[in-house]
Coordinates of C-alpha atoms and ligand atoms in Angstrom, one line a residue:
M1 CA 261.2 27.9 -1.7
H2 CA 262.0 30.1 1.3
K3 CA 265.1 28.7 2.9
I4 CA 265.0 28.0 6.7
P5 CA 267.9 30.0 8.3
L6 CA 270.7 27.8 9.6
Y7 CA 270.3 28.7 13.3
L8 CA 266.6 27.5 13.0
Q9 CA 267.6 24.3 11.3
I10 CA 270.1 23.7 14.2
V11 CA 267.5 24.4 16.8
I12 CA 265.1 21.9 15.1
A13 CA 267.9 19.4 15.0
L14 CA 268.6 19.9 18.7
I15 CA 264.9 19.4 19.6
V16 CA 264.6 16.3 17.5
A17 CA 267.9 15.0 19.0
V18 CA 266.7 15.4 22.5
I19 CA 263.4 13.6 21.7
V20 CA 265.3 10.7 20.0
G21 CA 267.8 10.6 22.9
V22 CA 264.9 10.2 25.4
L23 CA 263.2 7.6 23.2
L24 CA 266.5 5.6 23.1
G25 CA 266.5 5.5 26.9
A26 CA 268.1 8.7 28.2
G27 CA 270.8 7.2 30.3
Q28 CA 269.5 3.6 30.3
P29 CA 270.0 2.9 26.6
I30 CA 267.5 0.5 25.1
L31 CA 269.9 -0.6 22.3
D32 CA 273.5 -1.7 22.7
K33 CA 275.9 1.2 23.3
E34 CA 277.8 0.7 20.1
T35 CA 274.8 0.9 17.9
I36 CA 273.9 4.2 19.6
A37 CA 277.4 5.5 19.3
H38 CA 277.0 5.1 15.5
L39 CA 274.6 8.0 15.6
A40 CA 277.6 10.3 16.0
L41 CA 279.1 9.3 12.7
P42 CA 277.8 12.2 10.6
S43 CA 278.9 14.5 13.3
T44 CA 282.4 13.1 13.4
L45 CA 282.7 13.5 9.6
I46 CA 281.3 17.1 9.5
L47 CA 283.3 18.3 12.4
K48 CA 286.4 16.8 10.8
A49 CA 285.6 18.7 7.6
L50 CA 285.2 21.9 9.5
R51 CA 288.5 21.5 11.3
T52 CA 290.2 20.6 8.1
L53 CA 289.0 23.8 6.5
A54 CA 289.9 25.9 9.5
T55 CA 293.7 25.7 8.8
P56 CA 293.7 26.8 5.2
L57 CA 291.1 29.4 5.9
I58 CA 293.2 30.9 8.7
F59 CA 296.3 30.8 6.5
L60 CA 294.8 32.3 3.4
A61 CA 292.6 34.8 5.3
I62 CA 295.6 36.2 7.1
L63 CA 297.7 36.5 3.9
H64 CA 294.7 38.0 2.1
T65 CA 294.1 40.5 4.8
F66 CA 297.7 41.6 4.9
L67 CA 297.9 41.9 1.1
T68 CA 294.6 43.7 0.5
A69 CA 293.5 45.6 3.6
E70 CA 294.5 48.7 5.5
I71 CA 295.3 47.5 9.0
P72 CA 295.7 50.5 11.3
S73 CA 299.1 50.3 13.0
R74 CA 297.6 50.2 16.4
S75 CA 295.4 47.1 15.7
G76 CA 297.9 44.7 17.2
R77 CA 298.1 46.5 20.5
K78 CA 294.3 47.1 20.6
L79 CA 293.7 43.4 20.0
S80 CA 296.0 42.3 22.9
I81 CA 294.5 44.8 25.3
L82 CA 291.0 43.6 24.4
L83 CA 291.9 40.0 24.8
I84 CA 293.4 40.3 28.2
T85 CA 290.7 42.6 29.6
N86 CA 287.9 40.4 28.4
T87 CA 289.6 37.3 30.0
L88 CA 290.2 39.1 33.3
V89 CA 286.5 40.2 33.4
A90 CA 285.4 36.7 32.7
I91 CA 287.5 35.2 35.5
A92 CA 286.4 38.0 37.9
I93 CA 282.7 37.2 37.1
G94 CA 283.4 33.5 37.6
L95 CA 285.0 33.9 40.9
L96 CA 282.4 36.4 42.1
V97 CA 279.5 34.1 41.2
A98 CA 281.2 31.1 42.8
N99 CA 282.0 33.1 46.0
V100 CA 278.5 34.4 46.2
L101 CA 276.4 31.4 45.3
R102 CA 278.8 28.9 46.8
P103 CA 277.5 26.0 44.6
G104 CA 279.9 23.4 46.3
A105 CA 279.0 24.3 49.9
S106 CA 276.2 21.7 50.0
G107 CA 277.8 19.2 47.7
Q108 CA 280.0 17.3 50.2
S109 CA 278.5 14.0 49.2
L110 CA 280.3 14.5 45.8
A111 CA 283.6 14.3 47.6
V112 CA 283.2 10.6 47.7
I113 CA 282.5 10.3 44.0
G114 CA 285.8 12.0 43.4
G115 CA 287.5 9.1 45.1
K116 CA 287.3 6.9 42.0
Q117 CA 290.6 7.4 40.3
Q118 CA 290.7 8.1 36.6
A119 CA 293.6 9.2 34.6
V120 CA 293.5 12.9 33.9
K121 CA 295.5 14.2 31.0
Q122 CA 297.8 17.1 32.0
L123 CA 298.7 20.3 30.4
D124 CA 302.3 21.1 29.7
P125 CA 302.5 25.0 29.6
W126 CA 306.2 24.9 28.4
G127 CA 305.2 22.6 25.6
L128 CA 302.8 25.3 24.4
I129 CA 305.6 27.8 24.1
S130 CA 308.0 25.5 22.3
D131 CA 305.2 24.5 19.9
L132 CA 304.9 28.1 18.7
I133 CA 307.8 27.7 16.3
P134 CA 307.1 24.8 14.0
E135 CA 309.7 22.3 12.9
S136 CA 308.9 23.0 9.2
I137 CA 306.8 25.5 7.3
L138 CA 304.2 22.9 6.2
K139 CA 304.0 21.1 9.5
P140 CA 301.4 23.3 11.1
L141 CA 299.2 22.8 8.1
V142 CA 299.6 19.1 8.2
D143 CA 299.1 18.8 11.9
N144 CA 296.3 21.3 12.1
N145 CA 298.4 23.2 14.7
V146 CA 296.6 26.5 14.7
I147 CA 298.9 28.6 16.9
S148 CA 302.1 27.9 15.0
L149 CA 300.2 28.2 11.7
I150 CA 299.2 31.8 12.8
F151 CA 302.9 32.4 13.5
V152 CA 303.9 31.3 10.0
A153 CA 301.0 33.2 8.4
L154 CA 301.7 36.4 10.2
S155 CA 305.4 36.3 9.2
F156 CA 304.5 35.7 5.5
G157 CA 301.7 38.3 5.6
I158 CA 304.0 41.0 7.0
V159 CA 306.7 40.3 4.5
L160 CA 304.4 40.0 1.5
R161 CA 302.8 43.3 2.4
A162 CA 306.2 45.0 2.7
I163 CA 307.2 43.7 -0.7
K164 CA 303.9 44.9 -2.2
T165 CA 304.3 48.3 -0.7
E166 CA 307.9 48.6 -2.2
Q167 CA 306.7 47.4 -5.6
V168 CA 303.7 49.8 -5.6
S169 CA 306.1 52.7 -4.8
R170 CA 308.3 51.7 -7.7
N171 CA 305.3 51.2 -10.0
Q172 CA 306.0 47.5 -10.4
N173 CA 303.2 44.9 -10.2
Q174 CA 304.8 41.4 -9.9
Y175 CA 303.0 41.1 -6.6
L176 CA 299.6 40.9 -8.4
A177 CA 300.1 37.3 -9.4
I178 CA 300.4 36.1 -5.9
E179 CA 297.7 38.4 -4.6
Q180 CA 295.3 37.1 -7.1
T181 CA 296.2 33.5 -6.5
I182 CA 295.7 33.9 -2.8
G183 CA 292.4 35.7 -3.4
L184 CA 291.2 32.9 -5.6
L185 CA 292.2 30.1 -3.2
F186 CA 290.6 32.0 -0.4
D187 CA 287.3 32.2 -2.3
A188 CA 287.5 28.5 -3.1
V189 CA 287.9 27.5 0.5
I190 CA 284.9 29.7 1.5
R191 CA 282.8 28.0 -1.2
I192 CA 283.7 24.5 0.1
L193 CA 282.9 25.8 3.5
H194 CA 279.4 26.7 2.5
W195 CA 278.8 23.1 1.5
V196 CA 279.9 21.8 4.9
I197 CA 278.0 24.5 6.8
A198 CA 274.8 23.3 5.1
L199 CA 275.4 19.9 6.7
V200 CA 276.0 21.2 10.3
P201 CA 272.4 20.4 11.5
F202 CA 273.0 16.7 10.8
A203 CA 276.1 16.8 12.9
V204 CA 274.2 18.5 15.7
F205 CA 271.5 15.9 15.6
G206 CA 273.8 12.9 15.8
I207 CA 276.0 14.0 18.6
V208 CA 273.3 15.3 20.9
A209 CA 271.0 12.3 20.3
K210 CA 273.9 10.0 21.2
T211 CA 275.0 11.8 24.3
I212 CA 271.4 12.1 25.7
A213 CA 270.7 8.4 24.9
L214 CA 273.9 7.2 26.7
Q215 CA 274.1 9.7 29.6
G216 CA 270.7 10.9 30.3
F217 CA 270.0 13.8 32.7
E218 CA 270.9 12.2 36.0
P219 CA 274.2 13.9 36.6
F220 CA 272.4 17.3 36.4
K221 CA 270.6 16.6 39.6
S222 CA 273.6 16.1 41.8
L223 CA 275.6 18.9 40.1
G224 CA 272.6 21.2 39.6
A225 CA 273.9 24.1 41.8
F226 CA 277.2 24.1 39.9
V227 CA 275.6 23.9 36.5
L228 CA 273.3 26.8 37.4
S229 CA 276.1 29.0 38.7
V230 CA 278.1 28.5 35.6
I231 CA 275.2 29.4 33.4
V232 CA 274.5 32.6 35.5
A233 CA 278.2 33.6 35.2
L234 CA 278.3 32.9 31.5
F235 CA 275.1 34.9 31.1
L236 CA 276.7 37.9 32.9
Q237 CA 279.7 37.6 30.6
A238 CA 277.4 37.8 27.6
I239 CA 275.8 41.0 29.0
Y240 CA 279.3 42.4 29.4
Y241 CA 280.1 41.7 25.8
L242 CA 276.9 43.3 24.5
T243 CA 277.6 46.4 26.6
R244 CA 281.1 46.7 25.2
V245 CA 279.8 46.2 21.6
K246 CA 277.2 48.9 22.2
L247 CA 279.7 51.4 23.6
G248 CA 282.7 50.6 21.6
S249 CA 281.5 49.8 18.0
W250 CA 279.1 50.8 15.4
V251 CA 277.2 47.5 15.6
S252 CA 274.0 47.4 17.7
P253 CA 273.6 44.5 20.2
R254 CA 270.6 43.4 18.2
Q255 CA 272.5 43.3 14.9
F256 CA 275.3 41.6 16.7
I257 CA 273.2 38.7 18.0
Q258 CA 271.1 38.4 14.9
G259 CA 274.1 38.4 12.5
G260 CA 276.1 36.1 14.8
S261 CA 273.3 33.7 15.6
D262 CA 274.5 31.0 13.2
A263 CA 278.0 31.1 14.8
L264 CA 276.7 31.1 18.3
I265 CA 274.3 28.3 17.8
T266 CA 277.0 26.3 15.9
A267 CA 279.4 26.8 18.8
F268 CA 276.8 25.5 21.2
S269 CA 276.0 22.6 19.1
T270 CA 279.5 21.5 18.2
A271 CA 281.3 22.5 21.5
S272 CA 284.2 23.5 19.3
S273 CA 285.3 27.0 18.6
T274 CA 287.8 25.9 16.0
A275 CA 285.1 24.0 14.1
T276 CA 282.9 27.1 14.4
M277 CA 285.6 29.5 13.4
P278 CA 284.9 29.5 9.6
I279 CA 281.2 30.2 10.3
T280 CA 282.1 33.0 12.8
F281 CA 284.3 34.6 10.2
E282 CA 281.7 34.3 7.5
S283 CA 278.8 35.6 9.7
L284 CA 280.9 38.6 10.9
I285 CA 281.6 39.7 7.3
N286 CA 278.4 38.8 5.5
K287 CA 275.7 39.1 8.2
V288 CA 277.0 41.6 10.8
G289 CA 278.9 43.6 8.1
L290 CA 282.3 44.0 9.6
R291 CA 285.4 44.5 7.4
E292 CA 287.4 41.4 6.5
S293 CA 290.4 42.7 8.3
S294 CA 288.5 43.1 11.6
A295 CA 286.9 39.7 11.3
S296 CA 290.2 38.1 10.5
L297 CA 292.0 39.7 13.5
G298 CA 289.3 39.0 16.0
A299 CA 287.8 35.7 14.9
L300 CA 290.8 34.0 13.3
V301 CA 294.0 35.4 15.0
G302 CA 292.4 36.4 18.3
S303 CA 290.2 33.4 18.6
N304 CA 293.1 31.1 19.4
F305 CA 294.1 33.1 22.4
N306 CA 290.7 34.1 23.5
N307 CA 288.7 31.6 25.4
D308 CA 286.9 33.7 28.0
G309 CA 284.2 31.1 28.6
T310 CA 286.9 28.5 29.3
A311 CA 288.8 30.9 31.7
L312 CA 285.6 31.6 33.6
Y313 CA 284.8 27.9 33.8
E314 CA 288.2 26.8 35.0
A315 CA 288.2 29.4 37.8
M316 CA 284.7 28.4 38.9
S317 CA 285.5 24.7 38.9
A318 CA 288.5 25.2 41.1
L319 CA 286.4 27.2 43.6
F320 CA 283.6 24.7 43.3
I321 CA 285.7 21.7 44.1
S322 CA 287.5 23.5 46.9
Q323 CA 284.0 24.2 48.4
V324 CA 283.0 20.5 48.0
L325 CA 286.2 19.5 49.9
G326 CA 285.5 22.1 52.6
R327 CA 288.8 23.9 51.8
N328 CA 288.3 27.5 51.2
L329 CA 290.8 29.1 48.9
D330 CA 292.3 32.3 50.4
L331 CA 293.0 35.5 48.4
V332 CA 296.5 34.5 47.4
Q333 CA 295.2 31.1 46.2
Q334 CA 292.4 32.8 44.3
I335 CA 295.0 35.1 42.6
M336 CA 296.9 31.9 41.6
V337 CA 293.6 30.6 40.2
V338 CA 293.2 33.8 38.1
L339 CA 296.8 33.6 36.7
T340 CA 296.7 29.9 35.9
S341 CA 293.1 30.2 34.4
I342 CA 294.5 32.8 31.9
V343 CA 297.2 30.4 30.8
A344 CA 294.9 27.4 30.8
S345 CA 292.3 29.2 28.7
V346 CA 295.0 30.3 26.2
G347 CA 296.3 26.8 26.1
A348 CA 292.9 25.2 25.6
A349 CA 292.5 24.1 22.0
G350 CA 289.2 25.0 20.4
I351 CA 287.9 21.4 20.5
P352 CA 285.4 19.7 22.8
E353 CA 286.4 19.3 26.4
A354 CA 289.9 20.8 25.9
G355 CA 289.1 22.9 29.0
L356 CA 289.2 19.8 31.2
V357 CA 292.7 19.0 30.1
T358 CA 294.1 22.4 30.8
M359 CA 292.2 22.6 34.1
T360 CA 294.9 20.3 35.5
L361 CA 297.1 23.4 35.6
V362 CA 294.7 25.4 37.7
F363 CA 294.0 22.5 40.1
S364 CA 297.7 21.7 40.6
S365 CA 298.6 25.3 41.2
V366 CA 296.4 25.4 44.4
G367 CA 296.9 21.8 45.4
L368 CA 293.5 20.5 44.5
P369 CA 293.5 16.7 43.7
L370 CA 293.2 16.2 40.0
E371 CA 290.8 13.2 40.3
Y372 CA 288.1 15.6 41.2
I373 CA 288.1 16.9 37.7
T374 CA 286.4 13.7 36.8
I375 CA 283.3 14.7 38.8
L376 CA 282.8 17.4 36.3
I377 CA 282.9 15.1 33.3
A378 CA 279.3 14.1 33.7
V379 CA 278.0 17.6 33.1
D380 CA 280.9 18.8 30.9
W381 CA 279.3 17.8 27.6
F382 CA 276.7 20.4 28.3
L383 CA 278.7 23.1 30.0
D384 CA 281.3 22.8 27.3
R385 CA 278.7 23.9 24.8
C386 CA 277.7 26.9 26.9
R387 CA 281.3 28.0 27.4
T388 CA 282.2 27.5 23.7
A389 CA 279.3 29.8 22.7
I390 CA 280.8 32.4 25.0
N391 CA 284.3 31.8 23.6
V392 CA 282.9 32.5 20.1
M393 CA 280.9 35.5 21.4
G394 CA 284.1 36.8 22.8
D395 CA 285.8 36.5 19.4
M396 CA 282.9 38.3 17.8
T397 CA 283.0 41.1 20.4
V398 CA 286.7 41.6 19.8
S399 CA 286.1 41.8 16.0
A400 CA 283.4 44.3 16.4
L401 CA 285.5 46.5 18.7
V402 CA 288.5 46.3 16.3
D403 CA 286.1 47.4 13.5
G404 CA 285.5 50.6 15.6
K405 CA 282.8 53.1 16.0
H406 CA 282.6 54.1 12.4
R407 CA 281.3 51.7 9.8
Q408 CA 283.5 51.3 6.8
L409 CA 281.8 49.4 4.0
K410 CA 284.9 47.8 2.6
D411 CA 288.6 47.4 3.4
E412 CA 290.3 50.3 1.8
P413 CA 292.9 49.3 -0.7
I414 CA 296.5 49.8 0.5
V415 CA 298.7 52.4 -1.0
A416 CA 301.5 52.8 1.4
V417 CA 301.2 51.2 4.8
Q418 CA 303.1 50.8 8.1
T419 CA 303.2 47.3 9.4
E420 CA 305.9 47.6 12.1
E421 CA 303.6 47.7 15.1
L422 CA 301.3 44.8 14.3
Ligands
LIG501 N1 285.3 23.4 23.8 C1 285.9 24.7 24.0 C2 286.1 25.4 22.7 O1 286.2 24.8 21.7 C3 287.2 24.6 24.7 C4 286.9 24.1 26.1 O2 286.9 22.9 26.3 O3 286.8 25.0 27.0 O4 286.2 26.6 22.7

């Protein structure tokens, strides 16, 4: 039997979910809320499984890359430059669209809604830095703390590679045992991942049907201008990515979208770039055809610092709320928005609605009242999906650009390598 591609299965699940959500009341649920909330159970389980796999995948993939691939010494610098330029462009697009379309200018009535106080969780930027170094080696694996896990994995990767290079030059091969073990474990994680990926359409169905049944489409009417502006800005960011991919890599935009469609649609459906990460990594290697080292740098290492969709959204939200309140932000304040949006997007974990938590940093920096973030919650479940897809597209773009203009079919085996600069 011909297998239906994953992205199509997810699209079908989305359509069926919208229909079921509408049949269940679309905002005025016909069953009690708890019963409807049970619809999300498969999705909770599947997303949990994806997040569980993300940590060993990151750890093993980074070690595997360091042990087996040729990483050009400039990759680290190239990666950082790409990450920061993409984020700056995203914020610039967000501010431009918000300044031109002024979605909050006619939304003064919303100012009243914001009055109802709700606790908003706050971001602690210093906590992020102190989290970088874990308390013990295994803690990041146990806590699923991706940033400190990358720190541990990079340290081990660099050291193991140096040891391998030394042994190769002395004609010794003790390193082979560990290299093979890591390779085997890595393959095992990928296989388990395939089982979970096959279940993703069920996750999508459950979560979307539940949200539509409980919330309906009402909030979209009052926040229509904002929703539309964010979509326009994210769309412009997507065009920017495709242009960069066309100019800076061997991948054609068409191949890029086709090969990455499973990842993009999973990102949209799950609203979690961390849960999507294993699928992004897989698609980049097997469908787009990138080298494992490029996919690993862009989609695993880079991904955690690269949330352009979130950065764009945070900057736009600050401008939107300031327009609703009739307080225009001057240039200096908009620069503050740029700087804090960068930090807030790096700090946003790749999980649903993480951007709302880190947005507190952006709002506080320019004196906007935090309660107004709650206005956005009503539409955030949808906009979160859109910005997560852009976050993942950003990771894919970085991976393609790191892969370069010339296609190499496989990672070349290492003979002697320099690792100092990475
Ligand atoms: N949900 C987003 C992600 O996983 C983060 C955010 O809330 O902006 O990438």
